[in-house]
CSV table of C-alpha atoms in Angstrom, one decimal:
chain,number,residue,atom,x,y,z
L,63,UNK,CA,-146.3,-110.5,70.1
L,64,UNK,CA,-149.6,-108.7,70.6
L,65,UNK,CA,-149.9,-105.5,68.7
L,66,UNK,CA,-151.6,-102.4,70.1
L,67,UNK,CA,-152.3,-99.0,68.8
L,68,UNK,CA,-151.2,-95.7,70.4
L,69,UNK,CA,-154.2,-93.8,71.8
L,70,UNK,CA,-154.6,-90.5,69.9
L,71,UNK,CA,-154.7,-87.3,72.0
L,72,UNK,CA,-156.9,-84.3,71.5
L,73,UNK,CA,-155.8,-82.2,68.5
L,74,UNK,CA,-153.1,-79.7,69.5
L,75,UNK,CA,-150.5,-77.5,67.9
L,76,UNK,CA,-148.2,-80.4,67.1
L,77,UNK,CA,-151.1,-82.2,65.3
L,78,UNK,CA,-151.7,-79.0,63.2
L,79,UNK,CA,-148.0,-78.8,62.3
L,80,UNK,CA,-148.0,-82.4,61.3
L,81,UNK,CA,-151.0,-81.9,59.1
L,82,UNK,CA,-149.4,-78.8,57.6
L,83,UNK,CA,-146.3,-80.9,56.8
L,84,UNK,CA,-148.4,-83.6,55.1
L,85,UNK,CA,-150.3,-81.1,53.1
L,86,UNK,CA,-147.1,-79.4,52.0
L,87,UNK,CA,-145.7,-82.8,50.8
L,88,UNK,CA,-148.9,-83.4,48.9
L,89,UNK,CA,-148.9,-79.8,47.4
L,90,UNK,CA,-145.3,-80.4,46.2
L,91,UNK,CA,-146.6,-83.3,44.0
L,92,UNK,CA,-149.1,-80.9,42.4
L,93,UNK,CA,-146.4,-78.3,41.9
L,94,UNK,CA,-144.2,-80.9,40.2
L,95,UNK,CA,-147.0,-81.7,37.7
L,96,UNK,CA,-147.6,-78.0,37.0
L,97,UNK,CA,-143.9,-77.4,36.3
L,98,UNK,CA,-143.2,-80.4,34.0
L,99,UNK,CA,-146.7,-81.2,32.8
L,100,UNK,CA,-146.3,-79.3,29.5
L,101,UNK,CA,-143.5,-81.6,28.3
L,102,UNK,CA,-144.3,-84.2,25.5
L,103,UNK,CA,-148.0,-83.9,24.8
L,104,UNK,CA,-151.5,-85.2,25.4
L,105,UNK,CA,-151.8,-89.0,25.8
L,106,UNK,CA,-154.3,-90.7,23.5
L,107,UNK,CA,-156.6,-91.5,26.5
L,108,UNK,CA,-156.5,-87.8,27.5
L,109,UNK,CA,-157.5,-86.7,24.1
L,110,UNK,CA,-160.7,-88.9,24.4
L,111,UNK,CA,-161.4,-87.5,27.8
L,112,UNK,CA,-160.9,-84.0,26.6
L,113,UNK,CA,-163.4,-84.5,23.8
L,114,UNK,CA,-165.9,-86.1,26.1
L,115,UNK,CA,-165.5,-83.1,28.4
L,116,UNK,CA,-167.0,-81.0,25.6
L,117,UNK,CA,-170.1,-83.2,25.6
L,118,UNK,CA,-171.1,-83.3,29.3
L,119,UNK,CA,-173.4,-86.3,30.1
L,120,UNK,CA,-174.2,-88.5,33.0
L,121,UNK,CA,-172.3,-91.4,31.4
L,122,UNK,CA,-169.9,-92.4,28.7
L,123,UNK,CA,-169.1,-95.7,27.1
L,124,UNK,CA,-165.7,-96.0,28.6
L,125,UNK,CA,-166.2,-94.5,32.1
L,126,UNK,CA,-168.6,-92.8,34.4
L,127,UNK,CA,-169.0,-89.0,34.3
L,128,UNK,CA,-166.6,-87.7,37.0
L,129,UNK,CA,-163.4,-87.5,34.9
L,130,UNK,CA,-165.0,-85.7,31.9
L,131,UNK,CA,-166.7,-83.4,34.4
L,132,UNK,CA,-163.3,-82.3,35.9
L,133,UNK,CA,-162.0,-82.1,32.4
L,134,UNK,CA,-164.8,-79.7,31.6
L,135,UNK,CA,-163.9,-77.5,34.6
L,136,UNK,CA,-160.2,-77.6,33.5
L,137,UNK,CA,-161.1,-76.5,30.0
L,138,UNK,CA,-163.1,-73.5,31.4
L,139,UNK,CA,-160.3,-72.6,33.9
L,140,UNK,CA,-157.2,-73.3,31.8
L,141,UNK,CA,-158.3,-73.7,28.2
L,142,UNK,CA,-156.5,-76.5,26.5
L,143,UNK,CA,-153.3,-76.2,28.5
L,144,UNK,CA,-151.8,-79.6,29.0
L,145,UNK,CA,-150.6,-79.0,32.6
L,146,UNK,CA,-154.0,-77.3,33.3
L,147,UNK,CA,-155.9,-80.2,32.0
L,148,UNK,CA,-154.0,-82.6,34.3
L,149,UNK,CA,-154.4,-80.3,37.3
L,150,UNK,CA,-157.4,-82.1,38.9
L,151,UNK,CA,-155.9,-85.5,38.4
L,152,UNK,CA,-152.8,-84.3,40.2
L,153,UNK,CA,-154.9,-82.7,42.9
L,154,UNK,CA,-156.9,-85.9,43.5
L,155,UNK,CA,-153.6,-87.7,44.1
L,156,UNK,CA,-152.5,-85.1,46.5
L,157,UNK,CA,-155.7,-85.4,48.4
L,158,UNK,CA,-155.1,-89.1,48.6
L,159,UNK,CA,-151.7,-88.5,50.2
L,160,UNK,CA,-153.3,-86.2,52.8
L,161,UNK,CA,-155.9,-88.8,53.5
L,162,UNK,CA,-153.2,-91.5,54.0
L,163,UNK,CA,-151.6,-89.3,56.6
L,164,UNK,CA,-155.0,-88.8,58.3
L,165,UNK,CA,-155.6,-92.5,58.3
L,166,UNK,CA,-152.3,-92.9,60.2
L,167,UNK,CA,-153.5,-90.3,62.6
L,168,UNK,CA,-156.8,-92.0,63.2
L,169,UNK,CA,-154.9,-95.2,63.9
L,170,UNK,CA,-152.9,-93.4,66.6
L,171,UNK,CA,-149.8,-92.7,64.6
L,172,UNK,CA,-147.3,-89.9,65.5
L,173,UNK,CA,-145.8,-87.4,63.1
L,174,UNK,CA,-143.3,-89.8,61.7
L,175,UNK,CA,-146.0,-92.4,61.0
L,176,UNK,CA,-148.2,-89.8,59.3
L,177,UNK,CA,-145.4,-88.5,57.1
L,178,UNK,CA,-144.3,-92.0,56.2
L,179,UNK,CA,-147.8,-93.0,55.2
L,180,UNK,CA,-148.1,-89.9,53.0
L,181,UNK,CA,-144.6,-90.4,51.4
L,182,UNK,CA,-145.4,-94.1,50.7
L,183,UNK,CA,-148.5,-93.0,48.9
L,184,UNK,CA,-146.6,-90.4,46.8
L,185,UNK,CA,-145.2,-92.7,44.0
L,186,UNK,CA,-148.6,-93.8,42.7
L,187,UNK,CA,-149.9,-90.3,43.2
L,188,UNK,CA,-147.1,-89.0,40.9
L,189,UNK,CA,-147.6,-91.7,38.3
L,190,UNK,CA,-151.4,-91.4,38.2
L,191,UNK,CA,-151.4,-87.6,38.3
L,192,UNK,CA,-149.2,-87.4,35.2
L,193,UNK,CA,-152.2,-88.1,33.0
L,194,UNK,CA,-155.8,-86.9,33.2
L,195,UNK,CA,-157.6,-90.2,33.6
L,196,UNK,CA,-160.1,-91.8,35.9
L,197,UNK,CA,-157.3,-93.6,37.7
L,198,UNK,CA,-156.6,-90.6,40.0
L,199,UNK,CA,-160.3,-90.1,40.9
L,200,UNK,CA,-160.8,-93.8,41.6
L,201,UNK,CA,-157.6,-93.7,43.7
L,202,UNK,CA,-158.8,-90.9,45.9
L,203,UNK,CA,-162.3,-92.4,46.2
L,204,UNK,CA,-160.9,-95.7,47.6
L,205,UNK,CA,-158.6,-93.9,50.0
L,206,UNK,CA,-161.5,-91.6,51.2
L,207,UNK,CA,-163.6,-94.7,51.9
L,208,UNK,CA,-160.7,-96.2,53.9
L,209,UNK,CA,-160.3,-93.0,55.9
L,210,UNK,CA,-164.0,-92.8,56.8
L,211,UNK,CA,-164.0,-96.5,57.7
L,212,UNK,CA,-161.0,-96.0,59.9
L,213,UNK,CA,-162.8,-93.1,61.7
L,214,UNK,CA,-165.8,-95.4,62.1
L,215,UNK,CA,-163.7,-98.1,63.7
L,216,UNK,CA,-162.2,-95.5,66.1
L,217,UNK,CA,-165.5,-93.8,67.1
L,218,UNK,CA,-168.0,-96.7,66.5
L,219,UNK,CA,-170.5,-93.9,65.8
L,220,UNK,CA,-172.9,-95.5,63.2
L,221,UNK,CA,-173.5,-92.1,61.6
L,222,UNK,CA,-170.1,-92.6,60.1
L,223,UNK,CA,-171.7,-94.7,57.4
L,224,UNK,CA,-173.0,-91.6,55.7
L,225,UNK,CA,-169.6,-90.2,54.6
L,226,UNK,CA,-168.6,-93.8,53.7
L,227,UNK,CA,-171.7,-94.0,51.5
L,228,UNK,CA,-170.9,-90.6,49.9
L,229,UNK,CA,-167.3,-91.6,49.1
L,230,UNK,CA,-168.5,-94.9,47.6
L,231,UNK,CA,-171.0,-93.0,45.5
L,232,UNK,CA,-168.3,-90.7,44.2
L,233,UNK,CA,-166.1,-93.7,43.5
L,234,UNK,CA,-168.9,-95.4,41.5
L,235,UNK,CA,-169.2,-92.2,39.4
L,236,UNK,CA,-165.4,-92.3,38.8
L,237,UNK,CA,-164.7,-95.9,37.9
L,238,UNK,CA,-166.7,-99.2,38.0
L,239,UNK,CA,-164.2,-101.0,40.2
L,240,UNK,CA,-165.7,-99.6,43.5
L,241,UNK,CA,-167.9,-102.6,44.0
L,242,UNK,CA,-164.8,-104.7,44.6
L,243,UNK,CA,-164.0,-102.5,47.6
L,244,UNK,CA,-167.6,-102.6,48.7
L,245,UNK,CA,-167.4,-106.4,48.8
L,246,UNK,CA,-164.4,-106.1,51.1
L,247,UNK,CA,-166.4,-103.8,53.3
L,248,UNK,CA,-169.2,-106.3,53.4
L,249,UNK,CA,-167.0,-109.1,54.4
L,250,UNK,CA,-165.2,-106.9,56.9
L,251,UNK,CA,-168.4,-105.8,58.6
L,252,UNK,CA,-169.4,-109.5,59.1
L,253,UNK,CA,-166.0,-110.5,60.5
L,254,UNK,CA,-165.1,-107.5,62.6
L,255,UNK,CA,-166.5,-105.6,65.7
L,256,UNK,CA,-168.6,-103.5,63.2
L,257,UNK,CA,-170.9,-106.5,62.9
L,258,UNK,CA,-173.2,-104.9,65.4
L,259,UNK,CA,-173.9,-102.1,62.8
L,260,UNK,CA,-175.8,-104.6,60.7
L,261,UNK,CA,-178.8,-103.7,62.9
L,262,UNK,CA,-178.2,-99.9,62.6
L,263,UNK,CA,-180.3,-97.9,60.2
L,264,UNK,CA,-177.3,-95.6,59.5
L,265,UNK,CA,-175.5,-98.4,57.6
L,266,UNK,CA,-178.5,-98.7,55.2
L,267,UNK,CA,-178.8,-94.9,55.0
L,268,UNK,CA,-175.2,-94.8,53.9
L,269,UNK,CA,-175.8,-97.5,51.3
L,270,UNK,CA,-178.9,-95.6,50.1
L,271,UNK,CA,-176.8,-92.4,49.8
L,272,UNK,CA,-174.2,-94.2,47.7
L,273,UNK,CA,-177.0,-95.5,45.4
L,274,UNK,CA,-178.5,-92.0,45.2
L,275,UNK,CA,-175.3,-90.5,44.1
L,276,UNK,CA,-174.8,-93.2,41.5
L,277,UNK,CA,-178.4,-93.1,40.3
L,278,UNK,CA,-177.9,-90.6,37.4
L,279,UNK,CA,-175.3,-92.8,35.8
L,280,UNK,CA,-177.4,-95.9,36.4
L,281,UNK,CA,-180.3,-94.2,34.6
L,282,UNK,CA,-177.9,-93.2,31.7
L,283,UNK,CA,-176.8,-96.8,31.4
L,284,UNK,CA,-180.4,-97.9,31.4
L,285,UNK,CA,-181.2,-95.5,28.6
L,286,UNK,CA,-178.2,-96.7,26.6
L,287,UNK,CA,-178.8,-100.5,27.1
L,288,UNK,CA,-176.0,-100.7,29.7
L,289,UNK,CA,-173.4,-100.2,26.9
L,290,UNK,CA,-170.6,-99.9,29.4
L,291,UNK,CA,-171.0,-103.5,30.3
L,292,UNK,CA,-170.4,-104.4,26.6
L,293,UNK,CA,-167.4,-102.2,26.7
L,294,UNK,CA,-166.0,-103.7,29.9
L,295,UNK,CA,-166.5,-107.2,28.6
L,296,UNK,CA,-164.6,-106.3,25.3
L,297,UNK,CA,-161.7,-104.6,27.1
L,298,UNK,CA,-161.4,-107.5,29.6
L,299,UNK,CA,-161.3,-110.1,26.9
L,300,UNK,CA,-158.7,-108.1,25.0
L,301,UNK,CA,-156.6,-107.7,28.2
L,302,UNK,CA,-156.7,-111.4,28.8
L,303,UNK,CA,-155.9,-112.2,25.1
L,304,UNK,CA,-152.8,-110.0,25.0
L,305,UNK,CA,-151.6,-111.0,28.4
L,306,UNK,CA,-152.1,-107.9,30.4
L,307,UNK,CA,-153.7,-109.8,33.3
L,308,UNK,CA,-151.2,-112.7,33.5
L,309,UNK,CA,-148.9,-110.9,35.9
L,310,UNK,CA,-151.4,-109.7,38.5
L,311,UNK,CA,-149.5,-110.9,41.6
L,312,UNK,CA,-146.0,-109.8,40.4
L,313,UNK,CA,-147.5,-106.5,39.5
L,314,UNK,CA,-148.3,-106.0,43.2
L,315,UNK,CA,-144.6,-106.0,43.9
L,316,UNK,CA,-144.1,-103.4,41.1
L,317,UNK,CA,-146.8,-101.2,42.6
L,318,UNK,CA,-145.2,-101.3,46.1
L,319,UNK,CA,-141.5,-101.8,45.4
L,320,UNK,CA,-139.5,-101.0,48.5
L,321,UNK,CA,-142.7,-100.2,50.4
L,322,UNK,CA,-143.9,-103.8,50.2
L,323,UNK,CA,-142.6,-104.6,53.8
L,324,UNK,CA,-144.6,-101.6,55.0
L,325,UNK,CA,-147.8,-102.8,53.3
L,326,UNK,CA,-147.2,-106.3,54.8
L,327,UNK,CA,-146.7,-104.8,58.2
L,328,UNK,CA,-149.9,-102.9,57.7
L,329,UNK,CA,-151.8,-106.1,57.0
L,330,UNK,CA,-150.6,-107.6,60.2
L,331,UNK,CA,-151.5,-104.5,62.1
L,332,UNK,CA,-155.0,-104.5,60.7
L,333,UNK,CA,-155.8,-108.0,61.8
L,334,UNK,CA,-153.8,-108.1,65.1
L,335,UNK,CA,-153.9,-104.6,66.7
L,336,UNK,CA,-156.5,-103.9,69.4
L,337,UNK,CA,-158.1,-107.3,69.2
L,338,UNK,CA,-159.0,-106.8,65.5
L,339,UNK,CA,-160.6,-103.3,65.9
L,340,UNK,CA,-159.3,-102.4,62.5
L,341,UNK,CA,-159.7,-105.8,60.9
L,342,UNK,CA,-162.1,-104.5,58.3
L,343,UNK,CA,-159.2,-102.6,56.7
L,344,UNK,CA,-157.5,-105.9,56.1
L,345,UNK,CA,-160.6,-107.4,54.5
L,346,UNK,CA,-160.9,-104.3,52.3
L,347,UNK,CA,-157.5,-105.3,50.8
L,348,UNK,CA,-157.8,-109.1,50.8
L,349,UNK,CA,-161.3,-109.4,49.2
L,350,UNK,CA,-160.5,-107.1,46.2
L,351,UNK,CA,-157.2,-108.9,45.9
L,352,UNK,CA,-158.9,-112.2,45.6
L,353,UNK,CA,-161.7,-110.9,43.3
L,354,UNK,CA,-159.2,-109.2,40.9
L,355,UNK,CA,-157.0,-112.3,40.9
L,356,UNK,CA,-159.9,-114.7,40.2
L,357,UNK,CA,-161.5,-112.3,37.7
L,358,UNK,CA,-158.2,-111.7,35.9
L,359,UNK,CA,-157.9,-108.0,36.5
L,360,UNK,CA,-155.0,-105.8,35.7
L,361,UNK,CA,-152.4,-105.3,38.4
L,362,UNK,CA,-152.9,-101.6,38.9
L,363,UNK,CA,-156.6,-102.1,39.8
L,364,UNK,CA,-155.5,-102.8,43.4
L,365,UNK,CA,-153.3,-99.8,43.7
L,366,UNK,CA,-155.9,-97.7,45.7
L,367,UNK,CA,-156.0,-100.3,48.4
L,368,UNK,CA,-152.4,-99.7,49.5
L,369,UNK,CA,-152.4,-96.3,51.2
L,370,UNK,CA,-154.5,-97.7,54.1
L,371,UNK,CA,-151.9,-100.5,54.5
L,372,UNK,CA,-149.1,-98.0,54.3
L,373,UNK,CA,-150.7,-96.0,57.1
L,374,UNK,CA,-151.3,-99.1,59.2
L,375,UNK,CA,-147.8,-100.3,58.7
L,376,UNK,CA,-146.3,-96.9,59.6
L,377,UNK,CA,-148.3,-96.8,62.8
L,378,UNK,CA,-147.5,-100.4,63.8
L,379,UNK,CA,-143.9,-99.9,62.9
L,380,UNK,CA,-143.7,-96.7,64.9
L,381,UNK,CA,-145.3,-98.4,67.9
L,382,UNK,CA,-142.8,-101.2,67.7
L,383,UNK,CA,-139.8,-98.9,67.3
L,384,UNK,CA,-140.9,-96.9,70.3
L,385,UNK,CA,-140.0,-99.9,72.4
L,386,UNK,CA,-136.6,-100.2,70.8
L,387,UNK,CA,-133.3,-98.6,71.7
L,388,UNK,CA,-132.7,-95.1,70.3
L,389,UNK,CA,-130.0,-96.1,67.8
L,390,UNK,CA,-132.3,-98.9,66.4
L,391,UNK,CA,-135.2,-96.5,66.2
L,392,UNK,CA,-133.3,-93.9,64.3
L,393,UNK,CA,-131.7,-96.4,62.0
L,394,UNK,CA,-134.8,-98.3,61.0
L,395,UNK,CA,-136.9,-95.1,60.7
L,396,UNK,CA,-134.3,-93.6,58.4
L,397,UNK,CA,-134.3,-96.8,56.3
L,398,UNK,CA,-138.1,-96.7,56.0
L,399,UNK,CA,-138.0,-93.1,54.7
L,400,UNK,CA,-135.1,-94.0,52.4
L,401,UNK,CA,-137.1,-96.9,50.9
L,402,UNK,CA,-140.1,-94.8,50.1
L,403,UNK,CA,-137.9,-92.0,48.8
L,404,UNK,CA,-136.3,-94.5,46.4
L,405,UNK,CA,-139.8,-95.4,45.3
L,406,UNK,CA,-140.5,-91.8,44.6
L,407,UNK,CA,-137.3,-91.4,42.5
L,408,UNK,CA,-137.9,-94.5,40.5
L,409,UNK,CA,-141.5,-93.7,39.8
L,410,UNK,CA,-140.7,-90.2,38.7
L,411,UNK,CA,-137.9,-91.4,36.4
L,412,UNK,CA,-140.2,-93.8,34.5
L,413,UNK,CA,-143.7,-92.2,34.7
L,414,UNK,CA,-143.1,-88.4,34.7
L,415,UNK,CA,-142.3,-86.6,31.4
L,416,UNK,CA,-138.7,-86.0,32.4
L,417,UNK,CA,-136.4,-87.9,30.0
L,418,UNK,CA,-135.1,-86.1,27.0
L,419,UNK,CA,-136.3,-87.8,23.8
L,420,UNK,CA,-134.0,-90.4,22.3
L,421,UNK,CA,-131.7,-90.3,25.4
L,422,UNK,CA,-130.7,-93.6,27.1
L,423,UNK,CA,-133.0,-92.6,29.9
L,424,UNK,CA,-135.9,-92.2,27.4
L,425,UNK,CA,-135.2,-95.6,25.9
L,426,UNK,CA,-135.2,-97.3,29.3
L,427,UNK,CA,-138.3,-95.4,30.4
L,428,UNK,CA,-140.4,-96.3,27.4
L,429,UNK,CA,-139.5,-100.0,27.7
L,430,UNK,CA,-141.1,-99.9,31.2
L,431,UNK,CA,-143.8,-97.4,30.5
L,432,UNK,CA,-145.0,-97.5,26.9
L,433,UNK,CA,-147.6,-94.8,27.6
L,434,UNK,CA,-144.9,-92.2,27.1
L,435,UNK,CA,-144.7,-92.9,23.4
L,436,UNK,CA,-148.4,-92.2,23.0
L,437,UNK,CA,-147.9,-88.6,24.1
L,438,UNK,CA,-145.8,-87.8,21.0
L,439,UNK,CA,-146.9,-86.7,17.5
L,440,UNK,CA,-150.5,-85.7,17.7
L,441,UNK,CA,-150.1,-82.1,16.3
L,442,UNK,CA,-148.1,-83.5,13.4
L,443,UNK,CA,-150.8,-86.0,12.6
L,444,UNK,CA,-153.4,-83.3,12.3
L,445,UNK,CA,-151.0,-81.2,10.2
L,446,UNK,CA,-150.7,-84.2,7.8
L,447,UNK,CA,-154.5,-84.5,7.5
L,448,UNK,CA,-154.8,-80.7,6.9
L,449,UNK,CA,-152.2,-80.9,4.1
L,450,UNK,CA,-154.1,-83.8,2.5
L,451,UNK,CA,-157.3,-81.8,2.7
L,452,UNK,CA,-155.7,-78.7,1.2
L,453,UNK,CA,-154.4,-80.8,-1.7
L,454,UNK,CA,-157.9,-81.6,-2.9
L,455,UNK,CA,-159.8,-79.7,-5.6
L,456,UNK,CA,-161.8,-76.8,-4.1
L,457,UNK,CA,-165.1,-78.6,-4.7
L,458,UNK,CA,-164.0,-81.7,-2.8
L,459,UNK,CA,-162.1,-79.7,-0.2
L,460,UNK,CA,-165.3,-78.2,1.1
L,461,UNK,CA,-167.2,-81.5,1.3
L,462,UNK,CA,-164.6,-83.9,2.7
L,463,UNK,CA,-165.1,-85.6,6.0
L,464,UNK,CA,-162.5,-87.1,8.3
L,465,UNK,CA,-162.9,-90.7,9.6
L,466,UNK,CA,-160.7,-91.6,12.5
L,467,UNK,CA,-160.0,-95.2,13.5
L,468,UNK,CA,-159.4,-94.7,17.2
L,469,UNK,CA,-160.3,-92.3,20.0
L,470,UNK,CA,-156.8,-90.8,20.1
L,471,UNK,CA,-156.9,-89.8,16.5
L,472,UNK,CA,-160.5,-88.5,16.9
L,473,UNK,CA,-159.6,-86.5,20.0
L,474,UNK,CA,-156.5,-85.0,18.4
L,475,UNK,CA,-158.3,-84.0,15.2
L,476,UNK,CA,-161.1,-82.3,17.2
L,477,UNK,CA,-158.5,-80.5,19.4
L,478,UNK,CA,-156.0,-79.3,16.8
L,479,UNK,CA,-158.2,-79.4,13.7
L,480,UNK,CA,-160.1,-76.1,14.1
L,481,UNK,CA,-156.9,-74.1,13.7
L,482,UNK,CA,-156.7,-75.6,10.1
L,483,UNK,CA,-160.4,-75.3,9.4
L,484,UNK,CA,-160.9,-79.1,9.5
L,485,UNK,CA,-164.4,-80.4,10.1
L,486,UNK,CA,-165.4,-82.3,13.2
L,487,UNK,CA,-164.2,-85.8,13.0
L,488,UNK,CA,-166.4,-88.9,12.8
L,489,UNK,CA,-165.3,-92.0,14.6
L,490,UNK,CA,-166.9,-95.4,15.3
L,491,UNK,CA,-165.2,-95.9,18.7
L,492,UNK,CA,-166.8,-95.6,22.2
L,493,UNK,CA,-168.8,-92.4,22.8
L,494,UNK,CA,-167.7,-90.9,19.5
L,495,UNK,CA,-169.9,-93.4,17.7
L,496,UNK,CA,-173.1,-92.0,19.3
L,497,UNK,CA,-172.3,-88.5,17.8
L,498,UNK,CA,-173.0,-90.0,14.4
L,499,UNK,CA,-171.5,-89.5,10.9
L,500,UNK,CA,-172.7,-86.0,10.2
L,501,UNK,CA,-175.4,-84.4,8.0
L,502,UNK,CA,-175.3,-84.6,5.1
L,503,UNK,CA,-173.7,-88.1,5.1
L,504,UNK,CA,-170.2,-87.9,3.7
L,505,UNK,CA,-169.3,-89.1,0.2
L,506,UNK,CA,-165.5,-88.2,0.3
L,507,UNK,CA,-163.5,-89.1,3.4
L,508,UNK,CA,-159.9,-88.9,4.6
L,509,UNK,CA,-159.5,-92.1,6.7
L,510,UNK,CA,-157.0,-92.8,9.4
L,511,UNK,CA,-156.3,-95.9,11.5
L,512,UNK,CA,-157.6,-98.4,9.0
L,513,UNK,CA,-156.2,-100.8,6.4
L,514,UNK,CA,-156.9,-101.1,2.7
L,515,UNK,CA,-158.5,-104.5,3.3
L,516,UNK,CA,-161.0,-103.0,5.8
L,517,UNK,CA,-161.9,-100.0,3.5
L,518,UNK,CA,-162.1,-101.4,0.0
L,519,UNK,CA,-165.3,-103.5,0.7
L,520,UNK,CA,-167.0,-100.3,2.0
L,521,UNK,CA,-166.0,-97.7,-0.6
L,522,UNK,CA,-165.8,-97.7,-4.4
L,523,UNK,CA,-162.3,-96.2,-4.4
L,524,UNK,CA,-159.6,-95.9,-1.8
L,525,UNK,CA,-156.3,-94.2,-2.5
L,526,UNK,CA,-153.3,-94.1,-0.3
L,527,UNK,CA,-152.5,-90.4,0.2
L,528,UNK,CA,-150.1,-90.2,3.2
L,529,UNK,CA,-148.6,-91.6,6.3
L,530,UNK,CA,-148.6,-90.8,10.0
L,531,UNK,CA,-145.2,-89.6,11.2
L,532,UNK,CA,-143.8,-87.3,13.9
L,533,UNK,CA,-140.9,-84.9,13.8
L,534,UNK,CA,-139.1,-86.7,16.7
L,535,UNK,CA,-139.2,-90.0,14.8
L,536,UNK,CA,-140.7,-91.8,17.8
L,537,UNK,CA,-142.2,-95.2,17.0
L,538,UNK,CA,-145.6,-95.5,18.6
L,539,UNK,CA,-149.0,-97.1,17.9
L,540,UNK,CA,-149.8,-94.5,15.2
L,541,UNK,CA,-146.6,-94.7,13.3
L,542,UNK,CA,-146.2,-98.5,13.4
L,543,UNK,CA,-149.5,-100.2,13.7
L,544,UNK,CA,-151.6,-98.2,11.3
L,545,UNK,CA,-149.6,-95.4,9.6
L,546,UNK,CA,-151.5,-95.2,6.3
L,547,UNK,CA,-153.9,-92.4,5.5
L,548,UNK,CA,-156.4,-93.0,2.7
L,549,UNK,CA,-158.8,-90.9,0.6
L,550,UNK,CA,-162.0,-92.8,0.0
L,551,UNK,CA,-165.0,-92.0,-2.2
L,552,UNK,CA,-168.5,-93.1,-2.6
L,553,UNK,CA,-169.6,-95.6,0.1
L,554,UNK,CA,-171.1,-98.8,-1.3
L,555,UNK,CA,-174.1,-98.7,1.1
L,556,UNK,CA,-176.0,-95.9,2.9
L,557,UNK,CA,-174.4,-94.6,6.1
L,558,UNK,CA,-177.5,-95.6,8.1
L,559,UNK,CA,-176.6,-99.2,7.2
L,560,UNK,CA,-172.9,-98.8,7.6
L,561,UNK,CA,-172.7,-97.0,10.9
L,562,UNK,CA,-174.4,-99.7,13.2
L,563,UNK,CA,-172.0,-102.3,11.7
L,564,UNK,CA,-168.7,-100.4,12.3
L,565,UNK,CA,-169.2,-99.6,16.0
L,566,UNK,CA,-166.1,-100.6,18.1
L,567,UNK,CA,-164.8,-100.5,21.6
L,568,UNK,CA,-161.3,-99.5,22.5
C-alpha cells in the first residue's frame, strides 16, 4: 500500500498545546533525575569527567570538550552536587525528546504521533541522563541533525544546511561517532530528492560551518599527536577482546524493546512515504548501522538514530490508523502507548538509582547494568587512603604522594581528598598523565589499582598497607579486581624515565 504523509497546517493553538505537552513530558524526566540523582554516588566515568572539568581545554584524551565544558558549568552552578552535576546530561536528553516530537510534527504528525515519538524516546533519555557522560550530548546532537534534515526535506530550502552543519559541529565536539551519521547523510543526499542540493553552495557552507566548529578540537589533536586516535584504537581493541561488540544486532532489540515495531514502521515510512521525500532519514539509520556492524561497534552507539525512526513510525502509524474503524484506532493507539510506557518502566528499574542496596531488585538490576556497582564506595576509598597517610611518621606524611591506577580512583581522590588534606593525585591514565607526576618528584607513594608484580620492578620497597572496601559490602571493580593498597619507596629510575613508559588508556 502506498504511504503518504499528512500535510501540516499552519501553527495554531492546538499545535502550541501539543508542544507544551511534549515539553512537559521532557521536563518530567529532568525532574526525575533531580529528585533521585543523589542516590548511590558518582560513577567512575563521572569522576574523570568532573576532574577534567576543572582543567578546561579544547580536547581530552578520552573525548572532545563539550562534556567537560558542561561539567565546568555544573560545578560553578551547583558545586559538587551529584544531581547538579548530572543536570545538563538530563537536560540534553529532554531536549532530544522535544526534538523527536518536533520531527513528528515536521513529518505531518498529529498530537498523538508527536507524544508517541517523545515517549518512545524517553527510555534512553532516562538511562543516558542518569550519568554525566558524553552519551547524552552525542544523543541530542544526532537527534538535532535529524530534526534539521527533516525540516530541509519538508521545505527544500537549501539554507537549511546551515543548522545541519551547526548540529554536526556540536556533535563532533561531543563524541567522535558523528562521522558515521554524516556518512548516512552523504548516501542519503545521493539517493534522495535532495540530490539537487549537491549543486548548492549552501550545502558546502553547512559543511564548512561544521568544520569551523570542530576546528579548535582538531587543532588540539594536532598539537597532541592525535592522541585520541590511539585511545580509540586501544578501547576498540579492548572491547573486541572482551566481547562487548559481539552482540551488536541483538543489542538493537534491547535498545528498542517494545518500540522495535515502531522503529521498523518508521523505516518503511522513510523509504515509502511521499515517493521517498524523507528517504534520507532511512539512510541516516542504515548506513551507521552497517558501518558500526562492520567496524564492530558497541550496540548503544546506534541509539541516537532511533528517535527519528520513532517519529516516522508514529506518523505513519497514525496516518494508517486514521483510515481504520474507531475501535481499532483506539485499541491499537492504546497498545502503542502501553508498549512505550512498559519501556520507560523497565529502563527506569534497571538504569535509574532506585533499587535499595542488597535487595532482590538490586541484584537483578546489577546483573543487567553493572554500572550501578561502580557508583558505590568512592568516599570510603578516599577515607582509607587518608588513614594510611595519617599512620605515617610526620616527616613522611608531609612528603607522600598518591598514585592512582585508574581514572575513577584519581577522580575520587581529587574530589574527596582535599577534606582530608590529601595532595593532588598522580595517575598515568588518559588526560591525567599529561598533568605529570608533581614537583618535586615523589619518593614515597601510596599506590592504588596496581599489583605487587607491577610495582616491585619500579620501586626498591613496596609494602601492603590496606585494602579497598566499602561500607555497603558491594562487590565492584575496586573491591574485586585490584583491592590492594601499597606503600612504595624510592623509585629505581628517575621519574622522567618512568613516566613515559607507564602511560595507559582506559
